[in-house]
């Protein structure tokens, strides 16, 4: 058995088979799932968190395994605050309440307020007093004049709708690329340039990302999700040069995945790259005093996407004590010089471009740092810039096997007697231009 301490200093014993990375720790980014709603949160056991209309205390999570389910129980010391208690099982409202046969059809049912005997004030009073969601659902069904007369399909739809409010179970999950993309896409698809998980999987496959490789990625406007995906695929061996446009690189998803301190990642400002190519010394002013940058706390994805969309907010902690004491611009220039020396010494194995601006000039400018017969992938939410880039690559003879494709994904609901495509689905997942560089 292994002993660890939670936030209260209490020792907790873990099986030797439990890996330390599987344990929830203070200060880590976790994914909170309440029914179908998910969000990221930097765990602070001394604070509360607003989940919809509910205020939840984060105490008692540290030391448990990822994937553990907790029940929201009304706090005995604070009003309108729920404490999280480890649950042995998660209550499924459909399995619990769909026990009868139900009616034949709903033709005689009317949608009126009189069908529910409980008033809104009574339901709110139960919520505020900390009554569990299961009890509230029982009361709603008991006082409903039409529930038992509805068809089973209508009953299931009713329970699913009410579960969004009264499902008082939270599952703590480890952040993954798929979960982060689901969260960001549900918030606003254009925050990540309409990039879906199937599009990202094709990008990783087309560029042949693998452990031990050296790659370059130009990403702006996708919250660092592509950089995080590439780093995860590289594992612990390889190199990734992240070229960004202005300000500071976007790191929201890197912070959530815990990859912001990866030794495989090197950041390179494209303005610094142009200056270094011209032989300028961008470090010549480092002898002059600059004000150190104030420390910035780790933030959630949902709190950082609005300000990071233009690439002007880092949101990550300094990598070590030496970097904390350096002005932020000095630190960024030194990182750019290190990355430039790396790509100048040896060409790279692949190029990925994810951007809102026209990629034509970008791919011509960055192609010289990629070895011949190596793949490239360009993603855009719009097809017109990629069509022009396709013709440019063909006319200039820079690449072969150039292909422009649109990613398409259709999700289906699979349930007894009601399997069909999902009613609400994404209209598109962007466009991908792929090819192989050749030496012209």
Coordinates of C-alpha atoms in Angstrom, one line a residue:
X1 CA 0.0 0.0 0.0
X2 CA 1.1 3.6 -0.7
X3 CA 0.2 6.5 1.5
X4 CA -0.6 10.0 0.2
X5 CA -2.0 13.1 1.9
X6 CA -5.1 15.0 0.8
X7 CA -5.6 18.8 1.1
X8 CA -6.4 18.4 4.8
X9 CA -3.2 16.5 5.6
X10 CA -5.1 13.2 6.1
X11 CA -3.3 10.1 5.0
X12 CA -5.0 8.0 2.4
X13 CA -3.8 4.5 1.4
X14 CA -3.7 3.5 -2.3
X15 CA -3.1 0.1 -3.8
X16 CA 0.3 -0.5 -5.2
X17 CA -1.3 -1.1 -8.6
X18 CA -2.6 2.5 -8.7
X19 CA -0.2 4.8 -10.6
X20 CA 0.5 8.2 -9.2
X21 CA -0.6 9.9 -12.5
X22 CA -4.1 8.4 -11.9
X23 CA -4.5 10.3 -8.7
X24 CA -6.3 13.7 -8.5
X25 CA -3.9 16.4 -7.2
X26 CA -4.2 19.9 -6.1
X27 CA -3.6 22.5 -8.8
X28 CA -4.1 20.1 -11.7
X29 CA -6.6 20.8 -14.5
X30 CA -9.5 18.3 -14.3
X31 CA -12.7 17.8 -16.4
X32 CA -15.9 17.9 -14.4
X33 CA -18.8 16.0 -16.0
X34 CA -22.4 16.5 -14.8
X35 CA -24.7 14.5 -16.9
X36 CA -23.9 15.7 -20.5
X37 CA -22.3 18.9 -19.4
X38 CA -18.5 19.1 -19.2
X39 CA -16.0 21.9 -18.3
X40 CA -12.4 22.2 -17.2
X41 CA -11.3 23.4 -13.9
X42 CA -8.0 24.1 -12.2
X43 CA -8.5 22.2 -8.9
X44 CA -8.5 24.4 -5.8
X45 CA -9.9 22.5 -2.8
X46 CA -10.4 25.7 -0.8
X47 CA -12.8 27.3 -3.3
X48 CA -16.3 26.7 -4.6
X49 CA -17.3 26.3 -8.3
X50 CA -20.4 27.5 -10.1
X51 CA -21.9 24.6 -12.1
X52 CA -25.0 26.1 -13.8
X53 CA -27.2 27.2 -11.0
X54 CA -25.4 25.0 -8.4
X55 CA -22.5 26.1 -6.2
X56 CA -20.2 23.1 -5.5
X57 CA -17.4 22.8 -2.9
X58 CA -14.2 21.3 -4.3
X59 CA -13.1 19.8 -0.9
X60 CA -12.5 16.1 -0.7
X61 CA -11.5 15.5 -4.3
X62 CA -7.7 15.3 -3.8
X63 CA -6.3 11.8 -3.4
X64 CA -9.1 10.0 -5.3
X65 CA -8.6 8.3 -8.7
X66 CA -9.6 9.9 -12.0
X67 CA -13.0 8.5 -13.1
X68 CA -14.4 8.6 -9.5
X69 CA -18.1 9.7 -9.3
X70 CA -19.2 12.1 -6.5
X71 CA -22.7 12.9 -5.4
X72 CA -23.8 16.5 -4.7
X73 CA -25.1 16.6 -1.1
X74 CA -26.4 19.7 0.6
X75 CA -23.8 21.3 2.8
X76 CA -24.6 21.4 6.5
X77 CA -22.6 24.5 7.2
X78 CA -23.2 26.7 4.0
X79 CA -26.6 27.5 2.5
X80 CA -27.1 26.8 -1.3
X81 CA -23.7 25.0 -1.4
X82 CA -23.3 21.3 -2.3
X83 CA -20.5 19.1 -0.9
X84 CA -19.1 16.3 -3.0
X85 CA -19.3 12.8 -1.4
X86 CA -17.9 9.7 -3.2
X87 CA -20.7 7.7 -4.7
X88 CA -20.8 3.9 -5.0
X89 CA -22.9 4.1 -8.1
X90 CA -24.4 6.8 -10.4
X91 CA -28.2 6.9 -10.5
X92 CA -29.6 6.6 -14.0
X93 CA -33.0 8.3 -14.1
X94 CA -34.3 6.2 -17.0
X95 CA -33.4 2.9 -15.4
X96 CA -34.9 4.1 -12.1
X97 CA -38.2 5.6 -13.3
X98 CA -39.0 3.9 -16.6
X99 CA -40.7 0.9 -15.0
X100 CA -44.2 0.9 -16.4
X101 CA -45.5 0.2 -19.9
X102 CA -46.6 3.8 -20.6
X103 CA -49.5 5.0 -22.7
X104 CA -50.2 4.1 -26.4
X105 CA -50.0 7.7 -27.7
X106 CA -50.0 11.3 -26.5
X107 CA -53.0 12.5 -28.5
X108 CA -55.1 13.3 -25.4
X109 CA -52.4 15.0 -23.4
X110 CA -52.2 18.7 -23.2
X111 CA -49.1 20.8 -22.3
X112 CA -50.6 22.8 -19.4
X113 CA -49.2 24.1 -16.1
X114 CA -52.0 22.3 -14.3
X115 CA -50.6 18.9 -15.0
X116 CA -47.9 19.4 -12.4
X117 CA -49.2 19.9 -8.9
X118 CA -45.8 21.1 -7.5
X119 CA -45.3 24.8 -8.0
X120 CA -42.0 26.3 -9.1
X121 CA -41.5 27.8 -5.6
X122 CA -41.8 24.4 -4.0
X123 CA -39.2 22.9 -6.3
X124 CA -36.8 25.8 -5.8
X125 CA -37.2 25.4 -2.0
X126 CA -36.3 21.8 -2.2
X127 CA -33.2 22.6 -4.3
X128 CA -32.1 25.4 -2.0
X129 CA -32.5 23.1 1.1
X130 CA -30.2 20.5 -0.4
X131 CA -32.7 17.8 -1.3
X132 CA -31.1 15.2 -3.6
X133 CA -32.0 15.2 -7.3
X134 CA -33.4 11.7 -7.0
X135 CA -35.9 12.8 -4.4
X136 CA -36.9 15.8 -6.5
X137 CA -37.5 13.6 -9.5
X138 CA -39.6 11.3 -7.4
X139 CA -41.7 14.2 -6.2
X140 CA -42.1 15.6 -9.8
X141 CA -43.3 12.2 -11.1
X142 CA -45.7 11.6 -8.2
X143 CA -47.3 15.0 -8.7
X144 CA -47.5 14.8 -12.5
X145 CA -50.9 13.9 -13.8
X146 CA -49.7 13.0 -17.3
X147 CA -46.4 11.2 -16.8
X148 CA -47.8 7.7 -16.5
X149 CA -50.1 8.3 -19.6
X150 CA -47.2 9.3 -21.8
X151 CA -45.5 6.9 -24.1
X152 CA -42.2 5.4 -23.0
X153 CA -40.4 7.5 -25.6
X154 CA -42.0 10.7 -24.2
X155 CA -41.2 9.6 -20.6
X156 CA -37.5 9.1 -21.5
X157 CA -37.4 12.5 -23.2
X158 CA -38.9 14.1 -20.0
X159 CA -36.4 12.3 -17.8
X160 CA -33.5 13.4 -20.0
X161 CA -34.6 17.0 -19.9
X162 CA -35.0 17.0 -16.1
X163 CA -31.7 15.2 -15.6
X164 CA -29.9 18.3 -16.8
X165 CA -31.2 20.1 -13.7
X166 CA -31.5 17.4 -11.1
X167 CA -28.7 14.9 -11.9
X168 CA -26.6 15.4 -8.8
X169 CA -23.6 13.3 -9.7
X170 CA -20.2 14.6 -10.9
X171 CA -17.5 12.5 -12.5
X172 CA -13.9 13.8 -12.3
X173 CA -12.1 12.9 -15.6
X174 CA -8.6 13.4 -16.7
X175 CA -8.3 15.9 -19.6
X176 CA -7.7 14.3 -23.0
X177 CA -7.6 15.8 -26.5
X178 CA -11.0 14.4 -27.4
X179 CA -12.6 15.8 -24.2
X180 CA -11.0 19.2 -24.7
X181 CA -12.2 19.3 -28.3
X182 CA -15.7 18.4 -27.2
X183 CA -15.8 21.1 -24.6
X184 CA -14.4 23.8 -26.9
X185 CA -16.6 22.8 -29.8
X186 CA -19.7 22.9 -27.7
X187 CA -18.8 26.4 -26.5
X188 CA -18.2 27.9 -29.9
X189 CA -16.8 25.9 -32.9
X190 CA -15.0 28.9 -34.3
X191 CA -13.0 29.2 -31.1
X192 CA -11.0 26.3 -32.6
X193 CA -11.7 27.2 -36.3
X194 CA -14.4 24.6 -36.7
X195 CA -11.9 21.9 -36.1
X196 CA -13.5 18.5 -35.1
X197 CA -11.9 15.5 -33.6
X198 CA -12.1 13.6 -36.9
X199 CA -10.3 16.5 -38.7
X200 CA -7.5 16.5 -36.1
X201 CA -7.1 12.7 -36.4
X202 CA -6.7 13.1 -40.2
X203 CA -4.1 15.8 -39.7
X204 CA -2.0 13.7 -37.4
X205 CA -2.3 10.8 -39.8
X206 CA -1.5 12.7 -42.9
X207 CA 1.6 14.4 -41.5
X208 CA 2.9 10.9 -40.3
X209 CA 3.6 12.2 -36.8
X210 CA 5.5 9.6 -34.8
X211 CA 7.9 9.3 -31.8
X212 CA 11.4 10.5 -32.7
X213 CA 10.3 12.8 -35.5
X214 CA 11.0 16.5 -35.8
X215 CA 8.1 18.6 -37.0
X216 CA 7.0 22.2 -37.4
X217 CA 3.5 23.5 -36.7
X218 CA 2.1 27.0 -37.4
X219 CA -1.1 27.4 -35.4
X220 CA -3.1 30.5 -34.7
X221 CA -6.6 30.6 -33.4
X222 CA -7.1 27.0 -32.2
X223 CA -6.2 27.5 -28.5
X224 CA -3.2 25.2 -28.8
X225 CA -5.2 22.0 -29.4
X226 CA -3.2 21.0 -32.4
X227 CA 0.1 21.6 -30.7
X228 CA -1.1 19.5 -27.7
X229 CA -2.2 16.7 -30.1
X230 CA 1.1 16.6 -31.8
X231 CA 3.1 16.6 -28.6
X232 CA 0.9 13.8 -27.2
X233 CA 1.6 11.7 -30.3
X234 CA 5.4 12.4 -30.1
X235 CA 5.5 10.9 -26.6
X236 CA 8.9 11.5 -24.9
X237 CA 11.1 11.5 -28.0
X238 CA 11.3 14.1 -30.8
X239 CA 11.0 17.8 -31.4
X240 CA 8.2 20.2 -32.2
X241 CA 8.7 23.7 -33.4
X242 CA 5.7 25.9 -32.8
X243 CA 5.6 28.9 -35.0
X244 CA 3.2 31.6 -33.9
X245 CA 2.3 35.0 -35.3
X246 CA 2.3 37.8 -32.7
X247 CA 2.3 38.3 -28.9
X248 CA 2.6 35.0 -27.2
X249 CA 1.6 31.4 -28.3
X250 CA -1.8 30.1 -27.2
X251 CA -1.4 27.6 -24.5
X252 CA -4.9 27.0 -23.0
X253 CA -5.0 23.3 -24.1
X254 CA -1.3 22.8 -23.4
X255 CA -2.0 23.9 -19.8
X256 CA -5.0 21.6 -19.5
X257 CA -3.0 18.6 -20.8
X258 CA 0.0 19.4 -18.5
X259 CA 2.3 19.8 -21.6
X260 CA 3.3 23.4 -21.2
X261 CA 6.6 22.4 -19.7
X262 CA 7.4 19.7 -22.4
X263 CA 11.1 19.7 -23.3
X264 CA 10.1 18.6 -26.9
X265 CA 8.3 22.0 -27.6
X266 CA 10.2 25.0 -28.9
X267 CA 8.4 28.3 -29.6
X268 CA 9.3 30.5 -32.5
X269 CA 7.8 33.9 -33.3
X270 CA 7.5 34.3 -37.1
X271 CA 8.6 38.0 -36.8
X272 CA 11.7 36.8 -35.0
X273 CA 12.2 34.2 -37.7
X274 CA 12.2 36.8 -40.4
X275 CA 14.7 38.9 -38.5
X276 CA 17.0 36.0 -37.8
X277 CA 17.0 35.0 -41.5
X278 CA 18.2 38.5 -42.3
X279 CA 21.1 38.1 -39.9
X280 CA 19.8 40.5 -37.2
X281 CA 20.6 40.0 -33.6
X282 CA 17.3 40.1 -31.7
X283 CA 19.1 39.7 -28.4
X284 CA 21.2 42.9 -28.7
X285 CA 18.9 44.9 -26.4
X286 CA 19.0 42.3 -23.6
X287 CA 21.5 44.3 -21.6
X288 CA 19.0 47.0 -21.2
X289 CA 16.7 46.6 -18.2
X290 CA 13.1 45.5 -18.9
X291 CA 10.3 45.2 -16.3
X292 CA 9.8 41.5 -15.4
X293 CA 6.4 40.2 -16.4
X294 CA 3.9 39.7 -13.6
X295 CA 3.1 36.1 -12.8
X296 CA -0.1 34.8 -14.3
X297 CA -2.2 32.1 -12.7
X298 CA -3.4 29.0 -14.4
X299 CA -6.9 29.4 -15.8
X300 CA -9.6 27.2 -17.1
X301 CA -10.2 26.8 -20.9
X302 CA -13.7 28.4 -20.6
X303 CA -12.2 31.5 -18.9
X304 CA -9.2 31.8 -21.3
X305 CA -10.6 31.2 -24.8
X306 CA -12.1 34.7 -25.2
X307 CA -8.8 36.4 -24.4
X308 CA -6.5 33.9 -26.1
X309 CA -8.3 33.9 -29.4
X310 CA -6.0 36.6 -30.8
X311 CA -2.9 34.9 -29.3
X312 CA -2.2 37.7 -26.8
X313 CA -2.6 35.8 -23.5
X314 CA -0.3 33.0 -22.4
X315 CA -2.0 31.9 -19.2
X316 CA 0.9 29.5 -18.3
X317 CA 3.3 29.6 -15.4
X318 CA 7.0 30.2 -15.9
X319 CA 8.9 27.0 -16.7
X320 CA 11.5 27.5 -14.0
X321 CA 12.8 30.1 -11.5
X322 CA 15.2 31.6 -14.0
X323 CA 12.4 32.3 -16.5
X324 CA 10.2 33.8 -13.8
X325 CA 12.7 36.5 -13.2
X326 CA 13.1 37.4 -16.9
X327 CA 11.0 39.9 -18.8
X328 CA 8.5 38.1 -20.9
X329 CA 9.7 39.6 -24.2
X330 CA 13.3 38.7 -23.4
X331 CA 12.3 35.1 -22.6
X332 CA 10.3 34.8 -25.9
X333 CA 13.2 36.1 -28.0
X334 CA 15.6 33.7 -26.4
X335 CA 13.3 30.8 -27.1
X336 CA 12.9 32.0 -30.7
X337 CA 16.7 32.0 -31.1
X338 CA 17.0 28.5 -29.7
X339 CA 14.3 27.2 -32.0
X340 CA 15.9 28.9 -35.1
X341 CA 19.2 27.3 -34.3
X342 CA 17.5 23.9 -34.2
X343 CA 15.8 24.2 -37.6
X344 CA 18.9 25.8 -39.2
X345 CA 21.1 22.9 -38.1
X346 CA 18.8 20.2 -39.6
X347 CA 15.6 20.2 -41.7
X348 CA 12.4 18.8 -40.3
X349 CA 10.2 15.8 -41.1
X350 CA 6.8 17.5 -41.6
X351 CA 4.8 20.7 -41.6
X352 CA 1.3 21.5 -40.2
X353 CA -0.4 24.8 -40.8
X354 CA -3.6 25.7 -38.9
X355 CA -4.6 29.3 -39.5
X356 CA -7.4 31.7 -40.4
X357 CA -5.2 33.8 -42.8
X358 CA -4.3 32.8 -46.3
X359 CA -1.8 29.9 -46.1
X360 CA -0.2 30.4 -49.6
X361 CA 2.7 32.6 -48.6
X362 CA 3.1 30.8 -45.3
X363 CA 3.7 27.4 -46.9
X364 CA 6.2 28.9 -49.4
X365 CA 8.1 30.6 -46.6
X366 CA 8.2 27.6 -44.3
X367 CA 8.8 24.9 -46.9
X368 CA 12.5 25.5 -47.0
X369 CA 12.8 24.2 -43.5
X370 CA 11.3 20.8 -44.4
X371 CA 13.2 17.9 -46.0
X372 CA 12.2 16.8 -49.5
X373 CA 9.8 13.9 -49.7
X374 CA 8.2 14.9 -46.4
X375 CA 4.4 15.5 -45.9
X376 CA 2.6 18.7 -45.2
X377 CA -1.0 19.4 -44.0
X378 CA -2.8 22.7 -44.2
X379 CA -6.2 23.1 -42.5
X380 CA -8.6 26.0 -42.9
X381 CA -12.3 26.4 -42.1
X382 CA -12.7 27.8 -45.6
X383 CA -12.0 26.1 -48.9
X384 CA -11.3 29.1 -51.1
X385 CA -7.8 29.9 -49.6
X386 CA -6.9 26.2 -49.9
X387 CA -8.0 26.0 -53.5
X388 CA -5.7 29.0 -54.4
X389 CA -2.9 27.3 -52.4
X390 CA -3.5 24.1 -54.3
X391 CA -3.0 25.9 -57.7
X392 CA 0.1 27.7 -56.4
X393 CA 1.8 24.5 -55.3
X394 CA 1.0 22.9 -58.6
X395 CA 2.2 25.8 -60.7
X396 CA 5.4 26.3 -58.8
X397 CA 6.2 22.5 -58.6
X398 CA 6.7 22.6 -54.8
X399 CA 4.8 19.4 -54.1
X400 CA 3.3 16.2 -55.5
X401 CA 0.3 14.2 -54.6
X402 CA -1.5 17.4 -53.6
X403 CA -5.0 16.7 -52.4
X404 CA -7.8 18.9 -51.1
X405 CA -10.6 17.2 -49.1
X406 CA -13.5 18.1 -46.8
X407 CA -13.9 16.2 -43.6
X408 CA -17.4 14.9 -43.0
X409 CA -18.8 13.3 -39.9
X410 CA -22.4 12.3 -39.0
X411 CA -23.3 11.1 -35.5
X412 CA -26.2 8.7 -34.9
X413 CA -28.4 8.0 -31.9
X414 CA -28.5 4.3 -31.2
X415 CA -31.5 3.4 -29.0
X416 CA -34.1 0.6 -29.1
X417 CA -36.7 1.4 -31.8
X418 CA -35.4 5.0 -32.3
X419 CA -32.0 4.7 -34.0
X420 CA -31.5 7.6 -36.4
X421 CA -29.0 10.4 -37.2
X422 CA -28.6 13.0 -34.5
X423 CA -31.1 15.9 -35.1
X424 CA -28.5 18.6 -34.2
X425 CA -25.1 18.1 -35.7
X426 CA -22.1 20.1 -37.0
X427 CA -22.5 21.4 -40.5
X428 CA -18.8 21.0 -41.4
X429 CA -15.4 20.2 -40.0
X430 CA -13.2 22.3 -42.2
X431 CA -11.0 21.5 -45.2
X432 CA -7.6 19.8 -45.4
X433 CA -4.9 20.3 -48.0
X434 CA -2.2 17.6 -48.1
X435 CA 0.8 16.7 -50.2
X436 CA 4.5 15.8 -50.2
X437 CA 7.3 18.4 -50.7
X438 CA 9.7 17.9 -53.6
X439 CA 13.0 19.7 -54.4
X440 CA 12.4 21.8 -57.4

